[in-house]
Amino acid sequence: MLLSLFGRSLLTLLDFSPEEIRYLLKLSNKVKAEAKKGKIFKRFSGKTLALLFEKRSTRTRCAFETAFGEEGGHPVFLSTADIHLGEKEAIEDTARVLGRMFSAIQFRGFKQETAETLAKHSGVPVYNGLTDLYHPTQALADFLTLEEAFGNVKEKTLCYVGDGRNNVARSLMIISAKLGTHFTVVTPPELFPDDELRKKISPLAAASGSVITVTPDINAIKGADAIYTDVWISMGEEDKREERLKLLSPYQVNKTMMEKTGKSGSIFLHCLPAIKGEEVTADVIDGPQSRAWDQAENRKHTIKAVMLATLTKI
Ligand code: CP
Ligand code: NVA
């Protein structure tokens, strides 16, 4: 049977098989090559996309809006300052109405449950553009970037240093476990990813051969092919600033930390936005090992691929 993702939502990546994820990465590669050749198609012509944002965004919004619009689709940006989403109107009612007017919905916000409710009641594909728990479209862009750097990602080691329980770390754990990439989280015990997720990940990792390690020990970086970090204070957690700075200061990714990989070919990744001088130093993120800017560009190609796969019969 030919693989088809037509009509599917992308909410966590947990319900996508390794083959489906590889298919999306392959399609992203194709879409990127087309873009580099200046080829423009009209594959979203006649389609509409609702872009719901409770939290701020630069990359995610721009990636969805430009990827959809340049192919003839009509994206509509709707911040929660503009629409009734859970305030005055139940989320399921908004979902039903949007599903009557739009071909798909992107949601960025706080609760994962909101993305799930939108998917359940709208009847159209819903894309999770970041919630407190997951950032699946980011993980796809990150793995496209890893593939570009190393070819096959299987048995490469990705090491995430920083807030181990945040949305980005969780989504990287899922995609690594699915694709057979070894994933090491270096984080203080207070910020270990939760057991519930680790229980879900364990059989996936066993099936793919991925080794998942969670440790407070910075020396676990040794041998990593890629070092990844994210902000210490995610959106919505601003009140935790002092506590996080205290916990995470020893985990700053700087030159000394990069050298701990013991590999001259290791790369640096960051989902952005970055706070230079906190989770990463400027010499690392702006230096020769950084692929952060490719990652940002790859958000657009991977997001276009997700929309093509779920909205068109390609
Ligand atoms: N990486 C990412 O999601 O960036 P934005 O918050 O700018 O969308
Ligand atoms: N963990 C960060 C990711 C930003 C793209 C946040 O949720 O703010």
mmCIF file of C-alpha atoms and ligand atoms in Angstrom:
data_model
loop_
_atom_site.group_PDB
_atom_site.id
_atom_site.type_symbol
_atom_site.label_atom_id
_atom_site.label_comp_id
_atom_site.label_asym_id
_atom_site.label_seq_id
_atom_site.Cartn_x
_atom_site.Cartn_y
_atom_site.Cartn_z
ATOM 1 C CA MET A 1 0.000 0.000 0.000
ATOM 2 C CA LEU A 2 1.284 3.468 -0.878
ATOM 3 C CA LEU A 3 1.929 5.675 2.129
ATOM 4 C CA SER A 4 -0.590 8.521 2.414
ATOM 5 C CA LEU A 5 -0.905 11.144 5.127
ATOM 6 C CA PHE A 6 -3.887 12.823 3.471
ATOM 7 C CA GLY A 7 -6.282 14.286 6.062
ATOM 8 C CA ARG A 8 -3.970 13.640 9.043
ATOM 9 C CA SER A 9 -3.243 16.073 11.869
ATOM 10 C CA LEU A 10 0.233 16.559 13.311
ATOM 11 C CA LEU A 11 -0.180 16.886 17.068
ATOM 12 C CA THR A 12 2.743 15.172 18.802
ATOM 13 C CA LEU A 13 4.618 12.945 16.289
ATOM 14 C CA LEU A 14 3.928 10.015 18.659
ATOM 15 C CA ASP A 15 1.257 8.705 16.309
ATOM 16 C CA PHE A 16 3.471 8.910 13.214
ATOM 17 C CA SER A 17 5.375 5.757 12.313
ATOM 18 C CA PRO A 18 9.104 5.898 11.544
ATOM 19 C CA GLU A 19 8.220 5.335 7.839
ATOM 20 C CA GLU A 20 5.790 8.265 7.896
ATOM 21 C CA ILE A 21 8.386 10.536 9.501
ATOM 22 C CA ARG A 22 11.018 9.472 6.982
ATOM 23 C CA TYR A 23 8.502 10.132 4.208
ATOM 24 C CA LEU A 24 7.957 13.689 5.525
ATOM 25 C CA LEU A 25 11.715 14.290 5.685
ATOM 26 C CA LYS A 26 12.173 13.002 2.139
ATOM 27 C CA LEU A 27 9.373 15.225 0.913
ATOM 28 C CA SER A 28 10.931 18.184 2.781
ATOM 29 C CA ASN A 29 14.163 17.544 0.965
ATOM 30 C CA LYS A 30 12.359 17.562 -2.378
ATOM 31 C CA VAL A 31 10.439 20.723 -1.511
ATOM 32 C CA LYS A 32 13.686 22.432 -0.476
ATOM 33 C CA ALA A 33 15.424 21.422 -3.727
ATOM 34 C CA GLU A 34 12.470 22.807 -5.729
ATOM 35 C CA ALA A 35 12.641 26.076 -3.786
ATOM 36 C CA LYS A 36 16.392 26.375 -4.405
ATOM 37 C CA LYS A 37 15.749 26.030 -8.158
ATOM 38 C CA GLY A 38 13.143 28.801 -7.948
ATOM 39 C CA LYS A 39 10.288 26.472 -8.882
ATOM 40 C CA ILE A 40 6.927 27.784 -7.714
ATOM 41 C CA PHE A 41 3.794 25.648 -7.863
ATOM 42 C CA LYS A 42 0.202 26.383 -6.931
ATOM 43 C CA ARG A 43 -0.429 23.284 -4.882
ATOM 44 C CA PHE A 44 -2.490 25.064 -2.215
ATOM 45 C CA SER A 45 -4.607 27.002 -4.693
ATOM 46 C CA GLY A 46 -8.198 27.323 -3.457
ATOM 47 C CA LYS A 47 -7.228 26.249 0.077
ATOM 48 C CA THR A 48 -7.360 28.198 3.322
ATOM 49 C CA LEU A 49 -5.330 27.925 6.525
ATOM 50 C CA ALA A 50 -6.290 29.321 9.946
ATOM 51 C CA LEU A 51 -3.219 30.340 11.948
ATOM 52 C CA LEU A 52 -4.208 30.445 15.625
ATOM 53 C CA PHE A 53 -1.660 31.986 17.979
ATOM 54 C CA GLU A 54 -1.935 32.297 21.771
ATOM 55 C CA LYS A 55 1.853 32.723 22.064
ATOM 56 C CA ARG A 56 4.281 34.794 20.023
ATOM 57 C CA SER A 57 6.174 33.444 17.029
ATOM 58 C CA THR A 58 8.597 34.538 14.348
ATOM 59 C CA ARG A 59 9.667 31.342 12.565
ATOM 60 C CA THR A 60 6.547 29.216 12.898
ATOM 61 C CA ARG A 61 4.156 31.905 11.783
ATOM 62 C CA CYS A 62 6.372 33.022 8.897
ATOM 63 C CA ALA A 63 7.030 29.432 7.793
ATOM 64 C CA PHE A 64 3.326 28.503 7.678
ATOM 65 C CA GLU A 65 2.246 31.794 6.144
ATOM 66 C CA THR A 66 4.862 31.953 3.397
ATOM 67 C CA ALA A 67 4.865 28.225 2.579
ATOM 68 C CA PHE A 68 1.093 28.217 2.188
ATOM 69 C CA GLY A 69 0.696 31.618 0.530
ATOM 70 C CA GLU A 70 3.404 31.259 -2.107
ATOM 71 C CA GLU A 71 1.672 28.140 -3.423
ATOM 72 C CA GLY A 72 -1.615 29.937 -3.911
ATOM 73 C CA GLY A 73 -3.220 29.200 -0.530
ATOM 74 C CA HIS A 74 -4.871 31.815 1.684
ATOM 75 C CA PRO A 75 -3.506 31.882 5.252
ATOM 76 C CA VAL A 76 -5.420 33.890 7.869
ATOM 77 C CA PHE A 77 -3.558 34.953 11.036
ATOM 78 C CA LEU A 78 -5.800 34.907 14.115
ATOM 79 C CA SER A 79 -4.310 35.837 17.469
ATOM 80 C CA THR A 80 -6.350 35.194 20.591
ATOM 81 C CA ALA A 81 -6.707 38.967 20.916
ATOM 82 C CA ASP A 82 -8.888 38.724 17.785
ATOM 83 C CA ILE A 83 -11.013 35.605 18.148
ATOM 84 C CA HIS A 84 -13.112 33.835 20.782
ATOM 85 C CA LEU A 85 -11.078 30.740 21.595
ATOM 86 C CA GLY A 86 -12.090 29.252 24.915
ATOM 87 C CA GLU A 87 -13.225 32.662 26.073
ATOM 88 C CA LYS A 88 -16.928 33.264 25.525
ATOM 89 C CA GLU A 89 -16.974 30.410 22.987
ATOM 90 C CA ALA A 90 -16.057 26.789 23.743
ATOM 91 C CA ILE A 91 -12.995 25.526 21.872
ATOM 92 C CA GLU A 92 -15.026 22.755 20.257
ATOM 93 C CA ASP A 93 -17.477 25.306 18.850
ATOM 94 C CA THR A 94 -14.663 27.426 17.400
ATOM 95 C CA ALA A 95 -13.240 24.200 15.951
ATOM 96 C CA ARG A 96 -16.552 23.310 14.278
ATOM 97 C CA VAL A 97 -16.840 26.766 12.719
ATOM 98 C CA LEU A 98 -13.217 26.930 11.532
ATOM 99 C CA GLY A 99 -13.604 23.458 10.050
ATOM 100 C CA ARG A 100 -16.457 24.789 7.884
ATOM 101 C CA MET A 101 -14.325 27.632 6.518
ATOM 102 C CA PHE A 102 -10.743 26.418 6.449
ATOM 103 C CA SER A 103 -8.874 23.505 4.848
ATOM 104 C CA ALA A 104 -6.550 23.230 7.884
ATOM 105 C CA ILE A 105 -5.721 24.858 11.215
ATOM 106 C CA GLN A 106 -2.388 25.641 12.834
ATOM 107 C CA PHE A 107 -2.438 26.090 16.608
ATOM 108 C CA ARG A 108 0.292 27.576 18.783
ATOM 109 C CA GLY A 109 -0.530 27.988 22.437
ATOM 110 C CA PHE A 110 -0.447 26.731 25.961
ATOM 111 C CA LYS A 111 -2.460 23.558 26.402
ATOM 112 C CA GLN A 112 -1.879 20.472 24.273
ATOM 113 C CA GLU A 113 -5.521 19.689 24.972
ATOM 114 C CA THR A 114 -6.572 22.719 22.885
ATOM 115 C CA ALA A 115 -4.760 21.344 19.815
ATOM 116 C CA GLU A 116 -6.364 17.936 20.411
ATOM 117 C CA THR A 117 -9.846 19.478 20.798
ATOM 118 C CA LEU A 118 -9.435 21.473 17.603
ATOM 119 C CA ALA A 119 -8.448 18.288 15.762
ATOM 120 C CA LYS A 120 -11.323 16.296 17.220
ATOM 121 C CA HIS A 121 -14.069 18.764 16.362
ATOM 122 C CA SER A 122 -12.931 20.642 13.244
ATOM 123 C CA GLY A 123 -12.796 17.712 10.831
ATOM 124 C CA VAL A 124 -9.721 19.206 9.116
ATOM 125 C CA PRO A 125 -5.980 18.617 9.680
ATOM 126 C CA VAL A 126 -4.618 20.469 12.709
ATOM 127 C CA TYR A 127 -0.914 21.254 13.002
ATOM 128 C CA ASN A 128 0.642 21.782 16.416
ATOM 129 C CA GLY A 129 2.870 24.828 16.014
ATOM 130 C CA LEU A 130 4.023 24.496 19.682
ATOM 131 C CA THR A 131 2.234 23.829 22.938
ATOM 132 C CA ASP A 132 3.591 23.583 26.469
ATOM 133 C CA LEU A 133 4.231 19.869 25.821
ATOM 134 C CA TYR A 134 5.298 19.417 22.209
ATOM 135 C CA HIS A 135 6.860 21.172 19.211
ATOM 136 C CA PRO A 136 6.607 18.543 16.460
ATOM 137 C CA THR A 137 7.179 20.740 13.392
ATOM 138 C CA GLN A 138 10.402 21.958 15.019
ATOM 139 C CA ALA A 139 11.630 18.392 15.490
ATOM 140 C CA LEU A 140 11.079 17.688 11.783
ATOM 141 C CA ALA A 141 13.158 20.725 10.799
ATOM 142 C CA ASP A 142 15.851 19.697 13.276
ATOM 143 C CA PHE A 143 16.083 16.235 11.771
ATOM 144 C CA LEU A 144 16.186 17.588 8.218
ATOM 145 C CA THR A 145 19.140 19.694 9.388
ATOM 146 C CA LEU A 146 20.803 16.660 10.985
ATOM 147 C CA GLU A 147 20.324 14.658 7.785
ATOM 148 C CA GLU A 148 21.879 17.456 5.762
ATOM 149 C CA ALA A 149 24.893 17.457 8.073
ATOM 150 C CA PHE A 150 25.381 13.704 8.493
ATOM 151 C CA GLY A 151 23.329 11.856 5.872
ATOM 152 C CA ASN A 152 21.640 9.081 7.795
ATOM 153 C CA VAL A 153 20.644 10.051 11.350
ATOM 154 C CA LYS A 154 20.490 6.469 12.580
ATOM 155 C CA GLU A 155 23.054 5.796 15.292
ATOM 156 C CA LYS A 156 24.195 9.405 15.366
ATOM 157 C CA THR A 157 24.132 10.975 18.826
ATOM 158 C CA LEU A 158 22.110 14.085 19.507
ATOM 159 C CA CYS A 159 22.739 15.656 22.897
ATOM 160 C CA TYR A 160 20.260 18.158 24.299
ATOM 161 C CA VAL A 161 21.671 20.366 27.040
ATOM 162 C CA GLY A 162 19.382 22.572 29.123
ATOM 163 C CA ASP A 163 15.744 22.435 30.218
ATOM 164 C CA GLY A 164 15.118 18.708 29.743
ATOM 165 C CA ARG A 165 11.402 18.830 30.349
ATOM 166 C CA ASN A 166 10.376 21.438 27.811
ATOM 167 C CA ASN A 167 8.405 21.017 24.572
ATOM 168 C CA VAL A 168 11.483 20.980 22.315
ATOM 169 C CA ALA A 169 13.367 18.373 24.381
ATOM 170 C CA ARG A 170 10.260 16.171 24.513
ATOM 171 C CA SER A 171 9.686 16.293 20.764
ATOM 172 C CA LEU A 172 13.354 15.590 20.057
ATOM 173 C CA MET A 173 13.132 12.562 22.331
ATOM 174 C CA ILE A 174 10.156 11.242 20.373
ATOM 175 C CA ILE A 175 11.669 11.695 16.909
ATOM 176 C CA SER A 176 15.045 10.302 18.025
ATOM 177 C CA ALA A 177 13.394 7.198 19.469
ATOM 178 C CA LYS A 178 11.411 6.699 16.264
ATOM 179 C CA LEU A 179 14.341 7.123 13.895
ATOM 180 C CA GLY A 180 17.055 5.270 15.807
ATOM 181 C CA THR A 181 19.080 8.325 16.780
ATOM 182 C CA HIS A 182 20.766 8.144 20.193
ATOM 183 C CA PHE A 183 19.441 10.951 22.375
ATOM 184 C CA THR A 184 21.130 12.214 25.516
ATOM 185 C CA VAL A 185 19.467 14.808 27.720
ATOM 186 C CA VAL A 186 21.900 16.635 29.978
ATOM 187 C CA THR A 187 19.843 18.499 32.535
ATOM 188 C CA PRO A 188 19.611 18.943 36.324
ATOM 189 C CA PRO A 189 17.435 16.329 38.115
ATOM 190 C CA GLU A 190 14.766 18.986 38.788
ATOM 191 C CA LEU A 191 14.258 19.285 35.017
ATOM 192 C CA PHE A 192 14.298 15.638 33.972
ATOM 193 C CA PRO A 193 11.646 14.766 31.364
ATOM 194 C CA ASP A 194 8.595 13.180 32.985
ATOM 195 C CA ASP A 195 8.225 9.438 33.505
ATOM 196 C CA GLU A 196 5.005 9.262 31.533
ATOM 197 C CA LEU A 197 6.755 10.347 28.352
ATOM 198 C CA ARG A 198 9.765 8.158 29.044
ATOM 199 C CA LYS A 199 7.484 5.130 29.409
ATOM 200 C CA LYS A 200 5.944 5.872 26.012
ATOM 201 C CA ILE A 201 9.386 6.343 24.464
ATOM 202 C CA SER A 202 10.983 3.215 25.820
ATOM 203 C CA PRO A 203 9.399 0.643 23.415
ATOM 204 C CA LEU A 204 9.897 2.979 20.453
ATOM 205 C CA ALA A 205 13.596 3.303 21.248
ATOM 206 C CA ALA A 206 13.925 -0.447 21.739
ATOM 207 C CA ALA A 207 12.380 -1.008 18.291
ATOM 208 C CA SER A 208 14.650 1.464 16.495
ATOM 209 C CA GLY A 209 17.878 0.778 18.407
ATOM 210 C CA SER A 210 17.978 4.309 19.819
ATOM 211 C CA VAL A 211 19.650 4.724 23.210
ATOM 212 C CA ILE A 212 17.951 7.382 25.344
ATOM 213 C CA THR A 213 19.965 8.730 28.271
ATOM 214 C CA VAL A 214 18.928 11.340 30.829
ATOM 215 C CA THR A 215 21.661 12.601 33.140
ATOM 216 C CA PRO A 216 22.813 15.688 35.022
ATOM 217 C CA ASP A 217 26.429 14.873 34.070
ATOM 218 C CA ILE A 218 27.909 17.312 31.546
ATOM 219 C CA ASN A 219 30.586 14.769 30.625
ATOM 220 C CA ALA A 220 27.863 12.720 28.894
ATOM 221 C CA ILE A 221 28.353 15.136 25.980
ATOM 222 C CA LYS A 222 31.451 13.164 24.968
ATOM 223 C CA GLY A 223 31.038 11.620 21.536
ATOM 224 C CA ALA A 224 27.947 13.660 20.584
ATOM 225 C CA ASP A 225 27.537 14.518 16.900
ATOM 226 C CA ALA A 226 25.228 17.415 17.662
ATOM 227 C CA ILE A 227 24.677 19.592 20.710
ATOM 228 C CA TYR A 228 21.250 21.195 20.964
ATOM 229 C CA THR A 229 19.980 23.785 23.396
ATOM 230 C CA ASP A 230 16.872 25.908 23.857
ATOM 231 C CA VAL A 231 15.935 28.856 26.061
ATOM 232 C CA TRP A 232 15.969 28.236 29.801
ATOM 233 C CA ILE A 233 12.606 29.904 30.297
ATOM 234 C CA SER A 234 9.947 28.864 27.824
ATOM 235 C CA MET A 235 6.989 31.036 26.895
ATOM 236 C CA GLY A 236 4.488 31.073 29.751
ATOM 237 C CA GLU A 237 7.115 30.271 32.431
ATOM 238 C CA GLU A 238 8.457 33.779 32.946
ATOM 239 C CA ASP A 239 7.860 33.561 36.716
ATOM 240 C CA LYS A 240 10.459 30.757 36.924
ATOM 241 C CA ARG A 241 13.310 32.928 35.696
ATOM 242 C CA GLU A 242 15.376 33.132 38.874
ATOM 243 C CA GLU A 243 15.080 29.448 39.684
ATOM 244 C CA ARG A 244 16.030 28.419 36.117
ATOM 245 C CA LEU A 245 19.067 30.687 35.959
ATOM 246 C CA LYS A 246 20.327 29.074 39.144
ATOM 247 C CA LEU A 247 19.676 25.527 37.948
ATOM 248 C CA LEU A 248 20.891 25.908 34.398
ATOM 249 C CA SER A 249 23.919 28.229 34.566
ATOM 250 C CA PRO A 250 26.331 25.256 34.686
ATOM 251 C CA TYR A 251 24.692 23.956 31.487
ATOM 252 C CA GLN A 252 25.455 26.933 29.239
ATOM 253 C CA VAL A 253 26.636 25.817 25.799
ATOM 254 C CA ASN A 254 29.921 27.640 25.300
ATOM 255 C CA LYS A 255 33.202 26.778 23.577
ATOM 256 C CA THR A 256 34.403 24.650 26.492
ATOM 257 C CA MET A 257 31.152 22.709 26.443
ATOM 258 C CA MET A 258 31.370 22.167 22.650
ATOM 259 C CA GLU A 259 34.932 20.866 23.068
ATOM 260 C CA LYS A 260 33.636 18.227 25.459
ATOM 261 C CA THR A 261 32.187 16.313 22.489
ATOM 262 C CA GLY A 262 35.772 15.456 21.573
ATOM 263 C CA LYS A 263 34.672 15.626 17.919
ATOM 264 C CA SER A 264 35.771 18.426 15.611
ATOM 265 C CA GLY A 265 32.861 17.681 13.260
ATOM 266 C CA SER A 266 30.126 18.056 15.840
ATOM 267 C CA ILE A 267 27.498 20.687 15.131
ATOM 268 C CA PHE A 268 25.441 23.070 17.251
ATOM 269 C CA LEU A 269 21.652 23.331 16.995
ATOM 270 C CA HIS A 270 19.127 25.746 18.517
ATOM 271 C CA CYS A 271 15.442 26.073 17.668
ATOM 272 C CA LEU A 272 15.610 29.875 18.224
ATOM 273 C CA PRO A 273 14.842 32.420 19.540
ATOM 274 C CA ALA A 274 18.158 32.327 21.444
ATOM 275 C CA ILE A 275 19.242 34.404 24.394
ATOM 276 C CA LYS A 276 22.936 34.835 23.761
ATOM 277 C CA GLY A 277 24.840 34.816 27.045
ATOM 278 C CA GLU A 278 22.285 32.564 28.752
ATOM 279 C CA GLU A 279 21.808 29.080 27.254
ATOM 280 C CA VAL A 280 24.443 29.671 24.545
ATOM 281 C CA THR A 281 27.320 32.044 23.966
ATOM 282 C CA ALA A 282 27.506 34.209 20.837
ATOM 283 C CA ASP A 283 30.758 32.586 19.677
ATOM 284 C CA VAL A 284 29.028 29.195 19.506
ATOM 285 C CA ILE A 285 25.708 30.150 17.909
ATOM 286 C CA ASP A 286 27.384 32.551 15.475
ATOM 287 C CA GLY A 287 30.391 30.286 14.974
ATOM 288 C CA PRO A 288 31.349 27.680 12.364
ATOM 289 C CA GLN A 289 29.747 24.698 14.120
ATOM 290 C CA SER A 290 26.316 26.324 14.279
ATOM 291 C CA ARG A 291 23.535 25.111 11.984
ATOM 292 C CA ALA A 292 20.875 27.196 13.760
ATOM 293 C CA TRP A 293 20.163 29.317 10.682
ATOM 294 C CA ASP A 294 19.722 26.265 8.434
ATOM 295 C CA GLN A 295 17.344 24.909 11.065
ATOM 296 C CA ALA A 296 15.294 28.115 10.903
ATOM 297 C CA GLU A 297 15.101 27.933 7.101
ATOM 298 C CA ASN A 298 14.198 24.265 7.298
ATOM 299 C CA ARG A 299 11.102 25.128 9.318
ATOM 300 C CA LYS A 300 9.571 26.420 6.100
ATOM 301 C CA HIS A 301 10.484 23.428 3.940
ATOM 302 C CA THR A 302 9.341 20.862 6.490
ATOM 303 C CA ILE A 303 6.105 22.724 7.222
ATOM 304 C CA LYS A 304 5.374 22.943 3.505
ATOM 305 C CA ALA A 305 5.981 19.204 3.233
ATOM 306 C CA VAL A 306 3.598 18.487 6.127
ATOM 307 C CA MET A 307 0.871 20.581 4.510
ATOM 308 C CA LEU A 308 1.433 19.026 1.068
ATOM 309 C CA ALA A 309 1.268 15.530 2.508
ATOM 310 C CA THR A 310 -1.885 16.146 4.540
ATOM 311 C CA LEU A 311 -3.809 18.523 2.259
ATOM 312 C CA THR A 312 -3.053 17.395 -1.279
ATOM 313 C CA LYS A 313 -2.969 14.099 -3.141
ATOM 314 C CA ILE A 314 0.713 14.321 -4.047
HETATM 315 N N1 CP B 1 11.542 27.905 16.773
HETATM 316 C C1 CP B 1 10.347 28.515 16.827
HETATM 317 O O1 CP B 1 9.285 27.897 16.998
HETATM 318 O O2 CP B 1 10.425 29.844 16.653
HETATM 319 P P1 CP B 1 9.227 30.887 16.818
HETATM 320 O O3 CP B 1 8.850 30.909 18.274
HETATM 321 O O4 CP B 1 9.786 32.185 16.330
HETATM 322 O O5 CP B 1 8.065 30.414 15.982
HETATM 323 N N1 NVA B 2 10.850 26.030 24.526
HETATM 324 C C1 NVA B 2 10.618 27.265 23.837
HETATM 325 C C2 NVA B 2 10.621 27.050 22.363
HETATM 326 C C3 NVA B 2 10.450 28.279 21.519
HETATM 327 C C4 NVA B 2 10.426 27.980 20.069
HETATM 328 C C5 NVA B 2 9.297 27.865 24.289
HETATM 329 O O1 NVA B 2 8.329 27.107 24.453
HETATM 330 O O2 NVA B 2 9.236 29.067 24.489
#
